[in-house]
Coordinates of C-alpha atoms in Angstrom, one line a residue:
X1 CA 0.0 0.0 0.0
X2 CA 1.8 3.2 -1.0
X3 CA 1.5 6.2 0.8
X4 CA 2.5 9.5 1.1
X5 CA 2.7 11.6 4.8
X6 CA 3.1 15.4 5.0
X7 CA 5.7 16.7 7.6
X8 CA 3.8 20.4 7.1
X9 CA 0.5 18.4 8.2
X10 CA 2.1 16.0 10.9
X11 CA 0.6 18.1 13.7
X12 CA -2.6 17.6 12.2
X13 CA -2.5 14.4 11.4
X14 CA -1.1 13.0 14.6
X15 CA -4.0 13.7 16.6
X16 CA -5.4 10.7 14.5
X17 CA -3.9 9.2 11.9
X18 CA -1.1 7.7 7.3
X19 CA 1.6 4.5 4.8
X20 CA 0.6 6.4 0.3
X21 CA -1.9 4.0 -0.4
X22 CA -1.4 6.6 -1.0
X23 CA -0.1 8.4 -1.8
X24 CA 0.6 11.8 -0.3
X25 CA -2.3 9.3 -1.2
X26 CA -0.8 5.4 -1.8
X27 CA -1.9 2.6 1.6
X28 CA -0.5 5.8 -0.3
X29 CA -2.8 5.1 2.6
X30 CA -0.9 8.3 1.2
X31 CA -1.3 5.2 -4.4
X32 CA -1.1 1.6 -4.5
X33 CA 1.9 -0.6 -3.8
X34 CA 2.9 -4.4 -4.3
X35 CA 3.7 -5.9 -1.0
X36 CA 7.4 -5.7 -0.4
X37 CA 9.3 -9.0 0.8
X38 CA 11.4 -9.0 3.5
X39 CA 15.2 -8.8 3.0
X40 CA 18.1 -10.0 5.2
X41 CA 19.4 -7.7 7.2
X42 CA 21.5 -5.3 6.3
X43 CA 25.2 -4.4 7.9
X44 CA 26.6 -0.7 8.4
X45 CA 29.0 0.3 5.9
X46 CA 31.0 3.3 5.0
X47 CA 27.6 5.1 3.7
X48 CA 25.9 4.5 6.8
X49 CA 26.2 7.5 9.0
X50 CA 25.9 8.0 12.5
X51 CA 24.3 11.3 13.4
X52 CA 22.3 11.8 16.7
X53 CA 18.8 10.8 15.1
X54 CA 20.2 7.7 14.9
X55 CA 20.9 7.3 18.6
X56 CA 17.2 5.0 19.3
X57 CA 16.8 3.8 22.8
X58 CA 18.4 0.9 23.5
X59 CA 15.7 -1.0 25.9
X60 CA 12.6 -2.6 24.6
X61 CA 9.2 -0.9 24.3
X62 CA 6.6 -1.7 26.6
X63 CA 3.6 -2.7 25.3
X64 CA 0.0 -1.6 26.6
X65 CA -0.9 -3.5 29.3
X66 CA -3.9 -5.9 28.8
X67 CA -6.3 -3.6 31.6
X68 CA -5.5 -0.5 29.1
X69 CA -6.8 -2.6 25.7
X70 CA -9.9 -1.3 23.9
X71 CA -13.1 -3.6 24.6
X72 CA -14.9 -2.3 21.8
X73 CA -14.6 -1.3 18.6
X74 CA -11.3 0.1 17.7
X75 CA -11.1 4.0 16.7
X76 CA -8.3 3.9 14.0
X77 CA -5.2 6.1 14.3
X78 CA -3.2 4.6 11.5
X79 CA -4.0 1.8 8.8
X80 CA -1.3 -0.5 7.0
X81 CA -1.6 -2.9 4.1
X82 CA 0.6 -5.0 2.3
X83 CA -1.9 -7.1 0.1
X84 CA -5.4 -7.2 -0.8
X85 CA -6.4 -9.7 2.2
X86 CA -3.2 -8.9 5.0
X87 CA -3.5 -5.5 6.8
X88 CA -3.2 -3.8 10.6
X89 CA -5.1 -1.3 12.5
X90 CA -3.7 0.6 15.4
X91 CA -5.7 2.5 18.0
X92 CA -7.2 2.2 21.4
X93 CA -4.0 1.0 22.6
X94 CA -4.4 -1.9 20.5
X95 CA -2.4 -3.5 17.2
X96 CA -5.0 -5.8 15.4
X97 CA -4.3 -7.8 12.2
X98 CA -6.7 -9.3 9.3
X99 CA -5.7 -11.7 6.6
X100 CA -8.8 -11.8 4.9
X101 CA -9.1 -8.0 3.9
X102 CA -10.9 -6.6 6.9
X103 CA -14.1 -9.2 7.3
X104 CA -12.3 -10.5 10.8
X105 CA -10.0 -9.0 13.2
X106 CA -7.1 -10.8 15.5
X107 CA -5.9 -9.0 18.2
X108 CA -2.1 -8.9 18.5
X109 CA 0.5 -8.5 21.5
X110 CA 0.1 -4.5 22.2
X111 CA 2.2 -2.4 20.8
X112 CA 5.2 -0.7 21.7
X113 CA 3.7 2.3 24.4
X114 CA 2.9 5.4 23.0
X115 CA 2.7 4.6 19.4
X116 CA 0.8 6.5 16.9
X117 CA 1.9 5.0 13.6
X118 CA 2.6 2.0 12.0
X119 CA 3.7 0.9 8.7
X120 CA 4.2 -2.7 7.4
X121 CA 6.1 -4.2 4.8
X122 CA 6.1 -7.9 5.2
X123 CA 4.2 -10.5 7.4
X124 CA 6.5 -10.4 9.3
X125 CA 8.4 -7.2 8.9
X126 CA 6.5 -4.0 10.6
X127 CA 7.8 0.1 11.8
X128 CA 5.8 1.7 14.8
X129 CA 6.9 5.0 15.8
X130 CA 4.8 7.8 17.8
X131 CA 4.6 11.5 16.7
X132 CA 8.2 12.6 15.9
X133 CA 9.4 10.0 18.8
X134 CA 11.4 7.0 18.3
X135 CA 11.2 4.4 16.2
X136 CA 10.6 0.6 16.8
X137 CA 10.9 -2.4 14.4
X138 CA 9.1 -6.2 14.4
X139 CA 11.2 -9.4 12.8
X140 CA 8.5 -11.2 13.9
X141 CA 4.9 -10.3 12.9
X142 CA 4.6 -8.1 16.0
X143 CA 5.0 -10.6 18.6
X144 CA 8.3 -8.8 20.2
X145 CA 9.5 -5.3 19.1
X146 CA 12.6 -3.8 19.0
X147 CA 14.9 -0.3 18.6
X148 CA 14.4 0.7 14.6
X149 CA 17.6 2.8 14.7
X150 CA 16.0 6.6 14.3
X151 CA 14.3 8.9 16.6
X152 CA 12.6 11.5 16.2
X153 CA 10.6 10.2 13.4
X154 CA 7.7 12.2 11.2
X155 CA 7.0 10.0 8.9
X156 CA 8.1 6.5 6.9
X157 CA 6.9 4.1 4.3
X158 CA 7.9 1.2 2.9
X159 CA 8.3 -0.6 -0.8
X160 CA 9.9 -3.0 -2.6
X161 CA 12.3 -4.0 -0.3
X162 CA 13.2 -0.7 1.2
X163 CA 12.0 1.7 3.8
X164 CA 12.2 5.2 3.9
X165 CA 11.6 7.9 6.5
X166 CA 11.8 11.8 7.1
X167 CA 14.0 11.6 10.6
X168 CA 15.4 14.2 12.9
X169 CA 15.8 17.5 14.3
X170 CA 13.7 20.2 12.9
X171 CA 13.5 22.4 11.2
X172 CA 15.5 20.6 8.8
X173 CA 15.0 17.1 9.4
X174 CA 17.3 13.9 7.7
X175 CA 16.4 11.4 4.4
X176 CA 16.7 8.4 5.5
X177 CA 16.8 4.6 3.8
X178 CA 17.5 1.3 4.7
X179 CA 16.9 -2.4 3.6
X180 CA 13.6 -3.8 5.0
X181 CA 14.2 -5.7 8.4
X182 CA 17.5 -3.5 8.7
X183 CA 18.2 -0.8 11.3
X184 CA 21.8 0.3 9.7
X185 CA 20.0 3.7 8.0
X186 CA 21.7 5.3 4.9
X187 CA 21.6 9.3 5.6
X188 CA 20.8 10.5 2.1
X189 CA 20.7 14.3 3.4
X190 CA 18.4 17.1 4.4
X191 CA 14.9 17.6 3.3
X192 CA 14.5 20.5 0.5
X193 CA 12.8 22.8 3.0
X194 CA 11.3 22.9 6.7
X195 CA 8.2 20.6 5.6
X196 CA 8.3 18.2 3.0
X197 CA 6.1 15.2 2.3
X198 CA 7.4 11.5 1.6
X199 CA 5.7 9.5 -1.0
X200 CA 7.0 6.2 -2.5
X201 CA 6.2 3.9 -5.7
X202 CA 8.6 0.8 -6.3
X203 CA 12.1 1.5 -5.4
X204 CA 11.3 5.2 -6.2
X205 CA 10.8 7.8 -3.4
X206 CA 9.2 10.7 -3.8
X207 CA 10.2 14.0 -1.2
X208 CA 8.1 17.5 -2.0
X209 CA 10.0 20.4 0.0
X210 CA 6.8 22.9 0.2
X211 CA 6.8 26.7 -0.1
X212 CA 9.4 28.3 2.2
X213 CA 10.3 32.0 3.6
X214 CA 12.6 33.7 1.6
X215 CA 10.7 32.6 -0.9
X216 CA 12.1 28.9 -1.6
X217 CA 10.1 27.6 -4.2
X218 CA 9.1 24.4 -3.8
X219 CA 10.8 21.4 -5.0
X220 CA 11.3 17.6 -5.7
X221 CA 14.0 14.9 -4.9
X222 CA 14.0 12.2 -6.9
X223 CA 15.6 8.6 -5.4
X224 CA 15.6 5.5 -7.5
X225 CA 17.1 2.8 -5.4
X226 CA 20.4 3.4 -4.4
X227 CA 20.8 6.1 -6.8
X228 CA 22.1 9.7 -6.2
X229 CA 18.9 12.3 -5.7
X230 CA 17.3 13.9 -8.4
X231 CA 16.7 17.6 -7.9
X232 CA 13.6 18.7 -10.0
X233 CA 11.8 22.2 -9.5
X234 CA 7.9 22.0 -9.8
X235 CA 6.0 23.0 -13.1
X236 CA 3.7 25.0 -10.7
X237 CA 6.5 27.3 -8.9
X238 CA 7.4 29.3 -12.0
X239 CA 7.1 33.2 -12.3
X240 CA 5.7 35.4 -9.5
X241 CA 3.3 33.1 -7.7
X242 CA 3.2 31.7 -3.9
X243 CA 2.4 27.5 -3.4
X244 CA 1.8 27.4 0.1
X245 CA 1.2 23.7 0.1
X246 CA 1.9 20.8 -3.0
X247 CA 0.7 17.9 -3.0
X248 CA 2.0 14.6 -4.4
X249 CA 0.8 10.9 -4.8
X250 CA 1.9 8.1 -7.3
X251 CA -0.9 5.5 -8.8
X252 CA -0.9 2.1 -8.2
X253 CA 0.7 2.1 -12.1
X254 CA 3.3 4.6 -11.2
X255 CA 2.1 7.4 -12.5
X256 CA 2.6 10.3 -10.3
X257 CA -0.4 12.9 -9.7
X258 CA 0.9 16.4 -8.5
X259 CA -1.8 19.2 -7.4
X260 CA -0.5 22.1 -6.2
X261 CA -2.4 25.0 -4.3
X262 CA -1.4 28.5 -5.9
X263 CA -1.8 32.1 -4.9
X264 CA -0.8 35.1 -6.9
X265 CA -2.0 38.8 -6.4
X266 CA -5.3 38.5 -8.4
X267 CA -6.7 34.5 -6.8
X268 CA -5.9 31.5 -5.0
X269 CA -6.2 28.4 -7.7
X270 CA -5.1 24.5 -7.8
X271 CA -2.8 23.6 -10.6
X272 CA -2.7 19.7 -11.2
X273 CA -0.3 18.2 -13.5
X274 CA 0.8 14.3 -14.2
X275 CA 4.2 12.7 -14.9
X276 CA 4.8 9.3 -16.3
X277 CA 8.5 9.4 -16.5
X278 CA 8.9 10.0 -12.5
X279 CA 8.6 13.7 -12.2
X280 CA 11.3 14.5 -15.0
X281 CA 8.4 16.1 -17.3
X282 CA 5.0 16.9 -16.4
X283 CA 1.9 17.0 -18.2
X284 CA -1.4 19.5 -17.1
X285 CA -4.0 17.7 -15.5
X286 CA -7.7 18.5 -14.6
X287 CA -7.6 20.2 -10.5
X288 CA -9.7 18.9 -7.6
X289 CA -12.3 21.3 -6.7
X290 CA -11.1 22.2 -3.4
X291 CA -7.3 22.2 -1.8
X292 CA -6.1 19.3 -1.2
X293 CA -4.6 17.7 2.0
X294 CA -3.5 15.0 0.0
X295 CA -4.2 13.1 -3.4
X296 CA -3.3 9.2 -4.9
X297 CA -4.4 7.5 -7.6
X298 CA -5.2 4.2 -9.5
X299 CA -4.8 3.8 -13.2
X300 CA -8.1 5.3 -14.6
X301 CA -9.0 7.3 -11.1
X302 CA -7.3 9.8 -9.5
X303 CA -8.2 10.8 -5.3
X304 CA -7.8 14.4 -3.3
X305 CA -9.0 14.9 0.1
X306 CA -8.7 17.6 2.3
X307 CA -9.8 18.7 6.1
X308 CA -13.6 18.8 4.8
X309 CA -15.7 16.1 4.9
X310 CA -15.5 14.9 1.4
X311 CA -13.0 12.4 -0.7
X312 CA -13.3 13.5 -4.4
X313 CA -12.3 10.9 -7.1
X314 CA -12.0 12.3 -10.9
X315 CA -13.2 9.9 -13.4
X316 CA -13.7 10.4 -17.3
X317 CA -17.2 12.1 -16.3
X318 CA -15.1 14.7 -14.3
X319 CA -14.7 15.4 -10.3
X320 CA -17.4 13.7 -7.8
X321 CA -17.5 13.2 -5.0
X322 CA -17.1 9.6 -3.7
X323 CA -16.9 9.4 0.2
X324 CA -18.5 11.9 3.1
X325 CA -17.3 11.8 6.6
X326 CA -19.5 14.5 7.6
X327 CA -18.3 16.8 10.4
X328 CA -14.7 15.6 9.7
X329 CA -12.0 14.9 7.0
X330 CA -9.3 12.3 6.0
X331 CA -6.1 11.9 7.1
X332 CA -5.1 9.3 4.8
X333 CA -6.3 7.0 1.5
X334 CA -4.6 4.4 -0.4
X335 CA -4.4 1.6 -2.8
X336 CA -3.3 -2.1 -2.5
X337 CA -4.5 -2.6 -5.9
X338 CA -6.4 -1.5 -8.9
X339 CA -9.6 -2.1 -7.2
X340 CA -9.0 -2.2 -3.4
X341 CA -7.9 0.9 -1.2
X342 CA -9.1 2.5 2.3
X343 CA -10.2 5.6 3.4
X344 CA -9.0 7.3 6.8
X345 CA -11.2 9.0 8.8
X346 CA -10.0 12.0 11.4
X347 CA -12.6 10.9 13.5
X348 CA -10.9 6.9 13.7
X349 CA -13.5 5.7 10.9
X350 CA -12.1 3.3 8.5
X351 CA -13.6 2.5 5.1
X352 CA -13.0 -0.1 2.3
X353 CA -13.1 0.0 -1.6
X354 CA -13.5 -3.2 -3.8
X355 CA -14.6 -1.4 -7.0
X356 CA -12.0 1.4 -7.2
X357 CA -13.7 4.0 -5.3
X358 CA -17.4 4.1 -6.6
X359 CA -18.9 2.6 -3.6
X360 CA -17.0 2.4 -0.1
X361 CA -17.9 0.4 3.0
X362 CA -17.1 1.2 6.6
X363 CA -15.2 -1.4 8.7
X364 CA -15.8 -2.1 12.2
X365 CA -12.4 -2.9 13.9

């Protein structure tokens, strides 16, 4: 499930929540994702860099005691899939698991104390972390959990093998990659500005680095697996015009969807624009009717949401809406597949999708 996660909305998000299924959309719960396999861990080598966000405590977590577990229904704070049937739900101080795509539930050993997030890329291979805290790792389908190797951690997802996260002191916090299952983290450098959102697709990671003082337009940094970054400019921050926020989410076919939220001295308008060739060239693309919070995408569909209570999906008959969570918003929506995503709600709702967005179901946890 690919995602994409905002740094410039973690506050917001963290009182929640989004994995882009996603997406920044995908579960972009951020554009869509194959399930990534667990790899052998990794050892340090002379890329590896030590730096103080590295420095994760060294005793185990300790999980929520069984008198502090939810006896009722769960209210979501994050949502992780890595195939069409196997996914987790955290909240209420509990970690639950389904294989079957959400029908049943199995409650799991709690999780590690404090945690907000989760993100899974395996079975057996799973990242918790709370809001900017540390972060903890699972070898073993979350039956024992261990120190991940970062602190302060805003935000990570997970594809094809590798893991990513946005880690570190702010404002300018640390890129960071390592091999599934390994806590020896590549430092790949600095985020592009003071917030930036991490999507990923494949081996491909996506970081935005928004609007910032000065003004530093906003930009993108390109990684394709172990290559060097790619520094692109975005094809809405030309001329004399301010994009406070820009978001970014790839579809489950790797097609990344960009909407960006502009303001000159006449009117504040969305610009939406589509690459195929990961972000080196851009194509203009039809705008979401209202700013969005985040967007993903599956091939044919593409999926904006914001803090209001509706998820819009644009389909060949233009922009509808296609989920209401009225009197709140979304904090995250993704893809596993074509066909099969969920919906986030800021008020701990979770939804399902089987038919690409036209109809969506809620899910009691």
């Amino acid at each position: 499930m690919s995602r994409c996660f905002s740094v410039y909305a973690a506050a917001l998000v963290a009182l929640v929540a989004l994995v882009a299924l996603a997406g920044c959309g995908s579960s972009k719960p951020g554009s869509g994702q194959l399930p990534a396999a667990a790899s052998a861990p990794a050892t340090a080598s002379p890329s590896v860099t030590a730096s103080p966000s590295v420095t994760a405590a060294t005793s185990p977590p300790t999980p929520a005691s069984p008198s502090a577990r939810a006896a009722g229904p769960i209210d979501v704070q994050d949502v992780s899939f890595v195939s069409a049937g196997q996914g987790w739900v955290l909240g209420s101080g509990e970690l639950v698991t389904t294989t079957d795509g959400g029908a049943s539930w199995t409650r799991l050993p709690g999780p590690p104390a404090g945690a907000a997030h989760i993100r899974f890329a395996s079975p057996q291979v799973g990242y918790a972390w709370s809001a900017a805290g540390p972060l903890w790792i699972t070898t073993d389908g979350a039956a024992s959990w261990q120190p991940g190797g970062l602190t302060q951690v805003l935000s990570l997802e997970t594809a094809a093998g590798w893991v990513w996260s946005i880690a570190g002191a702010q404002p300018y916090p640390d890129i960071w990659r390592a091999r599934v299952g390994s806590t020896a983290w590549t430092n790949l450098g600095s985020t592009p500005d003071r917030s930036a959102t991490l999507t990923v697709h494949g081996d491909v990671a996506y970081v935005v680095g928004q609007q910032g003082a000065g003004p530093i337009a906003p930009s993108l940094d390109v990684f394709a697996g172990t290559q060097p970054a790619r520094h692109e400019s975005l094809p809405c921050g030309q001329g004399q015009t301010y994009v406070p926020f820009a978001a970014l989410g790839t579809s489950t076919d790797g097609l990344v969807y960009l909407v960006c939220d502009v303001m000159t001295n006449q009117a504040q308008t969305q610009l939406a624009y589509e690459s195929v060739n990961e972000g080196s060239s851009w194509s203009a693309g039809k705008p979401p009717p209202q700013p969005p919070q985040g967007v993903t995408a599956v091939a044919g569909g593409r999926f904006a949401w914001n803090l209001g209570p509706d998820l819009y999906q644009l389909t060949g008959h233009g922009w509808q809406v296609s989920l209401i969570n009225r009197g709140h918003g979304f904090s995250l929506v993704g893809f596993e597949t074509n066909t099969q995503g969920v919906a986030l709600g800021t008020n701990g709702y979770l939804w399902i999708t089987r038919n690409a967005g036209t109809s969506w179901r809620r899910l009691t946890v």
